[in-house]
Structure formats: structure tokens, C-alpha cells
């Protein structure tokens, strides 16, 4: 699929950290999975050297599957093309140029057929609410002043922009129209999404910590932490919540560091520090994790 922007164009936010609606950016279902969105180089945009290389977004499992099969189609067909080119060069050398050409034409046809077939299958796996069979989120990087995104779904574009309304910059006329339309539509028909935004029943800090510790996904864990921090009554509760989230967040890194030593370990720590500094996580968690990793790097 081309690089055409989603309806509403680019959403630009004056911050490295931002709020994410906890729903699927493709179909709008409740998020039960997450994806890593790589930095996308868009024409005319040069990301800053300290831009995040990737960001995590909540997604739904069904849409993760159709995006994976869409992207897998391109990889498979590129593989078929490569084998076809190598084989036709070999045949052209040992047999005849004509036989090599015939083989090449055949490889092109098969590769195109595979991509069409696989992508049709990915499109068929989409639900009626899906915005697009391919990735619904593009991260266009941190410019030094702003983070930029584009989305396939106009509804999600509006929801994302609303979640970050105080930080929006360079709002295009299309995005302004989209936001206004979304506001009017929501006033006319209250959506289930509005109900999902009501405050969850209060839980004790213990219960929140258990929830944070039992959540495998980083995006979901950080989302729970943010809600728990907003509800926490005391500074001690907040500190305890942050410690719990940090323990789970850093566990995979610690396991990796245990196998490293010397300069390799130092490098891995520096990379992790850069990633957390560029990442999108609650500021309190970010500060705690950076302090912990700096301490480990210095020791
Ligand atoms: Zn979905
Ligand atoms: Zn979808």
C-alpha cells in the first residue's frame, strides 16, 4: 500500500510522551494485544537523532493477525523474487539468455500472484470496522520539538487527537474538520467508547499491584499504572506502584544483562537508557527506570 496519509492527515504533538486511547487503532475494539510500531521515514521529515526507533501501541489480537499476514505477504514475495533472479542469472550463464529471461518472467508472475493472494486473505480476515488491512498506525518520529503520527482510521485519529488536545500543534484544516465532526457525532449518539472512559471501581494499592504484576504486555501494564497513579491516595502508594511496574518492566532487560559483561553490558544498558528516554511511558516510571539504569551503568 502507498504512503498516502489517513484522513485527517498528520497528528503532531508537542511532547515526547502522549496519551493513547486504550483501544485498537484499526477496529476500535478493546485492546487485548500490543504492537511495536517502527519509526517510519516520511518525505520531508527528518527525525531527530534521539527520536524513538520504535513505539508500542495497544491493538486487538484479531487486527494484529491480519496486519502480520499482510506484511508477511510482501516478505514472502520478495523472497520468491530474489530466488527467481538468482536462478535466472544462473540459467542465462550456463544455458541461454532466453531461458533465463523466461524463468525471470515466471518468477515475477509467481511473486505477484503470491502477494495478491496473501493480501486478499489478509483483507478477508478484517472485520467490518477495520480501517485497513495493513498497519493502522504510523510513527513519523520526534523532530526535536514534536512527535508526529498518522492513522488509517478517522475515528481513531479524532480520539487520539482528543486524548492529547492540550499538546496538539500544527492542526491542519482536515484534522480540525475531523475533530469537529467527531464532537458533533458524539453529542448526537453517545458511543460505547464514552462509557468505557468512566472511572473503574476503586481498588486497593495491593490489588493494583497484583494487576500490574500479572499483566504481560508493557503497554497494558503502563496503562494500568497510569490509572492507579491517578487514583492513589498517598505518596507511599504511588512509590509502591511505580516500584512494582518497574520490576516487571525491567525484568526482561535484567535477564539479558545477566548473560553479558564488560563493554557489551555497558552498551546494552546505554541502549536501554536511550530507549526509555525516547519512549512513551508515565513520567514517574520513566524517571525511576532511568535512575535505576544509570545506577547499574555506573556500578
Ligand atoms: Zn482491532
Ligand atoms: Zn483490523
Coordinates of C-alpha atoms and ligand atoms in Angstrom, one line a residue:
X1 CA 0.0 0.0 0.0
X2 CA 1.3 3.5 -0.7
X3 CA 2.2 6.2 1.7
X4 CA -1.0 8.2 1.3
X5 CA -2.0 9.7 4.6
X6 CA -5.0 8.7 6.5
X7 CA -8.0 11.1 6.5
X8 CA -7.2 13.9 8.9
X9 CA -3.6 13.9 7.9
X10 CA -0.7 14.0 10.4
X11 CA -1.3 14.4 14.1
X12 CA 1.5 16.4 15.7
X13 CA 2.1 16.6 19.5
X14 CA 4.3 19.0 21.3
X15 CA 5.7 16.3 23.6
X16 CA 7.6 13.0 23.6
X17 CA 5.1 11.4 25.8
X18 CA 1.4 11.2 24.9
X19 CA -1.8 9.6 25.9
X20 CA -3.0 6.6 24.0
X21 CA -6.7 5.6 23.8
X22 CA -6.7 2.1 25.2
X23 CA -8.4 0.6 22.1
X24 CA -7.5 -0.9 18.8
X25 CA -6.4 1.8 16.3
X26 CA -7.7 -0.4 13.4
X27 CA -11.2 -1.6 14.5
X28 CA -11.8 0.3 17.8
X29 CA -12.3 -2.9 19.9
X30 CA -11.0 -3.1 23.4
X31 CA -7.2 -3.6 23.3
X32 CA -6.1 -7.1 24.2
X33 CA -2.7 -7.1 22.4
X34 CA 0.0 -4.7 21.5
X35 CA 2.3 -4.0 18.6
X36 CA 5.7 -2.4 18.1
X37 CA 5.4 0.4 15.5
X38 CA 8.8 1.2 13.9
X39 CA 9.9 4.7 13.1
X40 CA 8.7 5.5 9.5
X41 CA 10.8 7.8 7.3
X42 CA 8.3 10.1 5.6
X43 CA 9.4 12.5 2.8
X44 CA 10.3 16.0 4.1
X45 CA 10.6 14.9 7.7
X46 CA 13.9 14.3 9.3
X47 CA 13.6 12.7 12.8
X48 CA 16.0 13.9 15.5
X49 CA 18.9 11.7 16.3
X50 CA 17.3 10.9 19.7
X51 CA 13.9 10.0 18.2
X52 CA 12.5 6.7 19.4
X53 CA 13.3 3.9 16.9
X54 CA 10.0 2.3 17.8
X55 CA 7.0 2.8 20.0
X56 CA 4.5 0.4 21.4
X57 CA 0.7 0.8 20.8
X58 CA -2.3 -1.2 22.1
X59 CA -4.0 -3.3 19.5
X60 CA -6.5 -6.1 19.3
X61 CA -5.4 -9.7 18.6
X62 CA -7.5 -10.1 15.5
X63 CA -6.1 -7.0 13.9
X64 CA -2.5 -8.0 14.9
X65 CA -3.1 -11.2 12.9
X66 CA -4.4 -9.5 9.7
X67 CA -1.6 -6.9 9.8
X68 CA 1.0 -9.7 10.2
X69 CA -0.3 -11.7 7.3
X70 CA -0.4 -8.5 5.1
X71 CA 3.2 -7.7 5.9
X72 CA 4.3 -11.3 5.6
X73 CA 2.9 -11.4 2.0
X74 CA 5.5 -8.7 1.0
X75 CA 8.3 -10.6 2.6
X76 CA 7.4 -13.9 1.0
X77 CA 7.1 -12.4 -2.4
X78 CA 10.4 -10.5 -2.1
X79 CA 12.0 -13.9 -1.2
X80 CA 10.5 -15.6 -4.3
X81 CA 11.7 -12.7 -6.5
X82 CA 15.3 -13.0 -5.1
X83 CA 15.4 -16.7 -5.7
X84 CA 13.9 -16.2 -9.2
X85 CA 16.5 -13.6 -10.1
X86 CA 19.4 -15.7 -8.9
X87 CA 18.1 -18.8 -10.7
X88 CA 17.5 -16.9 -14.0
X89 CA 21.0 -15.4 -13.9
X90 CA 22.5 -18.9 -13.3
X91 CA 20.4 -20.3 -16.2
X92 CA 21.4 -17.4 -18.5
X93 CA 25.0 -18.2 -17.8
X94 CA 25.0 -22.0 -18.1
X95 CA 22.2 -22.4 -20.6
X96 CA 20.8 -19.5 -22.7
X97 CA 19.8 -15.9 -22.1
X98 CA 16.4 -16.6 -23.5
X99 CA 15.8 -19.5 -20.9
X100 CA 17.0 -17.1 -18.2
X101 CA 14.5 -14.5 -19.3
X102 CA 11.6 -16.9 -19.4
X103 CA 12.5 -18.0 -15.9
X104 CA 12.6 -14.4 -14.7
X105 CA 9.2 -13.6 -16.2
X106 CA 7.8 -16.7 -14.5
X107 CA 9.3 -15.6 -11.1
X108 CA 7.8 -12.1 -11.4
X109 CA 4.4 -13.6 -12.2
X110 CA 4.5 -16.1 -9.3
X111 CA 5.7 -13.4 -6.9
X112 CA 2.9 -11.0 -7.9
X113 CA 0.4 -13.8 -7.6
X114 CA 1.5 -14.8 -4.1
X115 CA 1.3 -11.2 -2.9
X116 CA -2.1 -10.7 -4.4
X117 CA -3.4 -13.9 -2.9
X118 CA -2.0 -13.4 0.5
X119 CA -3.1 -9.8 0.7
X120 CA -6.6 -10.8 -0.4
X121 CA -6.6 -13.3 2.5
X122 CA -5.4 -10.6 5.0
X123 CA -8.1 -8.3 3.8
X124 CA -10.7 -11.1 4.2
X125 CA -9.6 -11.5 7.8
X126 CA -10.5 -7.9 8.6
X127 CA -13.7 -7.2 10.4
X128 CA -16.3 -4.7 9.1
X129 CA -15.0 -2.0 11.5
X130 CA -11.4 -2.4 10.4
X131 CA -9.8 0.7 9.0
X132 CA -7.2 -1.0 6.8
X133 CA -5.6 -4.5 6.3
X134 CA -2.1 -3.1 6.8
X135 CA -0.7 -1.3 9.9
X136 CA -3.2 1.4 11.2
X137 CA -0.6 3.5 13.0
X138 CA 2.5 5.2 11.5
X139 CA 5.0 6.8 13.8
X140 CA 6.8 9.6 11.9
X141 CA 9.3 10.4 14.7
X142 CA 10.4 13.0 17.2
X143 CA 11.6 16.2 15.4
X144 CA 13.2 17.7 18.4
X145 CA 10.0 19.6 19.2
X146 CA 7.1 17.4 18.2
X147 CA 6.1 13.8 17.8
X148 CA 4.2 13.0 14.6
X149 CA 1.7 10.2 13.8
X150 CA -0.7 9.3 11.1
X151 CA -3.5 6.8 11.4
X152 CA -5.7 4.9 9.0
X153 CA -8.9 5.3 11.0
X154 CA -10.5 8.8 11.0
X155 CA -12.3 7.9 14.3
X156 CA -9.1 6.9 15.9
X157 CA -7.4 10.0 14.6
X158 CA -10.0 12.1 16.3
X159 CA -9.9 10.0 19.5
X160 CA -6.1 10.2 19.7
X161 CA -6.1 13.9 19.0
X162 CA -8.7 14.4 21.7
X163 CA -6.7 12.5 24.2
X164 CA -3.8 14.8 23.6
X165 CA -5.8 18.0 22.9
X166 CA -3.6 20.3 25.2
X167 CA -0.5 19.2 23.3
X168 CA -1.7 19.4 19.7
X169 CA 0.3 21.6 17.3
X170 CA 0.1 22.5 13.6
X171 CA -3.5 21.3 13.4
X172 CA -4.5 21.0 9.7
X173 CA -7.9 22.2 8.4
X174 CA -8.7 18.5 7.7
X175 CA -7.9 17.5 11.2
X176 CA -9.9 20.4 12.6
X177 CA -12.9 19.4 10.5
X178 CA -12.5 15.8 11.6
X179 CA -12.4 16.8 15.3
X180 CA -15.4 19.0 14.9
X181 CA -17.4 16.2 13.1
X182 CA -16.4 13.7 15.8
X183 CA -17.5 16.0 18.6
X184 CA -20.9 16.6 16.9
X185 CA -21.4 12.9 16.2
X186 CA -20.6 12.0 19.8
X187 CA -23.1 14.6 21.1
X188 CA -25.8 13.1 18.9
X189 CA -25.1 9.4 19.6
X190 CA -23.2 8.6 22.8
X191 CA -20.9 5.8 21.8
X192 CA -19.9 2.8 24.0
X193 CA -16.4 4.3 23.9
X194 CA -17.7 7.1 26.1
X195 CA -19.0 4.6 28.7
X196 CA -15.6 2.8 28.7
X197 CA -14.0 6.1 29.9
X198 CA -15.8 6.1 33.2
X199 CA -13.7 5.7 36.3
X200 CA -13.1 2.0 37.1
X201 CA -14.2 0.8 40.6
X202 CA -11.7 1.8 43.2
X203 CA -9.2 -0.9 44.2
X204 CA -6.6 -1.0 46.9
X205 CA -3.0 -0.4 46.1
X206 CA -2.4 -4.2 46.7
X207 CA -5.0 -5.1 44.1
X208 CA -3.5 -2.6 41.6
X209 CA 0.0 -4.0 42.2
X210 CA -1.3 -7.6 41.6
X211 CA -2.9 -6.4 38.4
X212 CA 0.3 -4.6 37.2
X213 CA 2.4 -7.7 38.1
X214 CA 0.1 -10.1 36.3
X215 CA -0.2 -8.1 33.1
X216 CA 2.3 -9.4 30.5
X217 CA 2.1 -6.6 27.9
X218 CA 4.2 -3.4 28.5
X219 CA 1.6 -1.1 27.1
X220 CA -1.3 -2.5 29.2
X221 CA 0.9 -2.5 32.3
X222 CA 1.8 1.1 31.8
X223 CA -1.8 1.9 31.2
X224 CA -2.9 0.3 34.4
X225 CA -0.1 2.1 36.3
X226 CA -1.3 5.4 35.0
X227 CA -4.8 4.8 36.1
X228 CA -3.6 3.5 39.5
X229 CA -1.3 6.6 40.0
X230 CA -4.2 8.9 39.3
X231 CA -6.3 7.1 41.9
X232 CA -3.5 6.6 44.5
X233 CA -4.2 8.5 47.8
X234 CA -0.7 8.7 49.2
X235 CA 2.9 9.3 48.0
X236 CA 3.9 5.9 49.5
X237 CA 1.2 4.2 47.5
X238 CA 2.5 5.9 44.3
X239 CA 6.1 4.9 45.1
X240 CA 5.0 1.3 45.7
X241 CA 3.0 1.2 42.4
X242 CA 6.0 2.6 40.5
X243 CA 8.4 0.0 42.0
X244 CA 6.0 -2.8 41.0
X245 CA 5.7 -1.6 37.4
X246 CA 9.5 -1.0 37.2
X247 CA 10.2 -4.6 38.5
X248 CA 8.1 -6.1 35.7
X249 CA 9.2 -3.6 33.1
X250 CA 12.9 -4.2 33.6
X251 CA 12.8 -8.0 34.2
X252 CA 13.5 -8.9 30.5
X253 CA 16.4 -6.5 30.4
X254 CA 17.8 -7.8 33.6
X255 CA 17.7 -11.4 32.3
X256 CA 19.5 -10.2 29.2
X257 CA 22.1 -8.3 31.1
X258 CA 22.9 -11.3 33.3
X259 CA 24.3 -13.0 30.2
X260 CA 26.5 -10.1 29.4
X261 CA 29.6 -8.5 30.9
X262 CA 32.1 -5.6 30.4
X263 CA 31.6 -3.4 27.4
X264 CA 28.7 -5.4 25.9
X265 CA 26.8 -5.0 29.2
X266 CA 27.6 -1.3 29.2
X267 CA 26.4 -0.9 25.6
X268 CA 23.1 -2.8 26.3
X269 CA 22.5 -0.5 29.3
X270 CA 23.2 2.6 27.3
X271 CA 20.8 1.4 24.5
X272 CA 18.1 0.7 27.1
X273 CA 18.5 4.1 28.7
X274 CA 18.2 5.8 25.3
X275 CA 15.1 3.7 24.5
X276 CA 13.4 4.6 27.8
X277 CA 14.3 8.3 27.4
X278 CA 12.7 8.3 24.0
X279 CA 9.8 6.1 24.9
X280 CA 6.2 6.8 25.8
X281 CA 5.6 5.9 29.5
X282 CA 4.3 7.6 32.6
X283 CA 6.8 10.3 33.5
X284 CA 7.2 9.0 37.1
X285 CA 8.0 5.5 35.8
X286 CA 10.4 6.9 33.3
X287 CA 12.3 8.8 35.9
X288 CA 12.5 5.8 38.2
X289 CA 13.7 3.5 35.5
X290 CA 16.3 6.0 34.2
X291 CA 17.7 6.4 37.7
X292 CA 17.9 2.7 38.2
X293 CA 19.6 2.0 34.9
X294 CA 22.1 4.9 35.4
X295 CA 22.9 3.4 38.8
X296 CA 23.5 0.0 37.2
X297 CA 25.7 1.5 34.4
X298 CA 27.8 3.4 37.0
X299 CA 28.4 0.3 39.2
Ligands
LIG1 ZN1 -8.8 -4.4 16.0
LIG2 ZN1 -8.3 -4.5 11.7

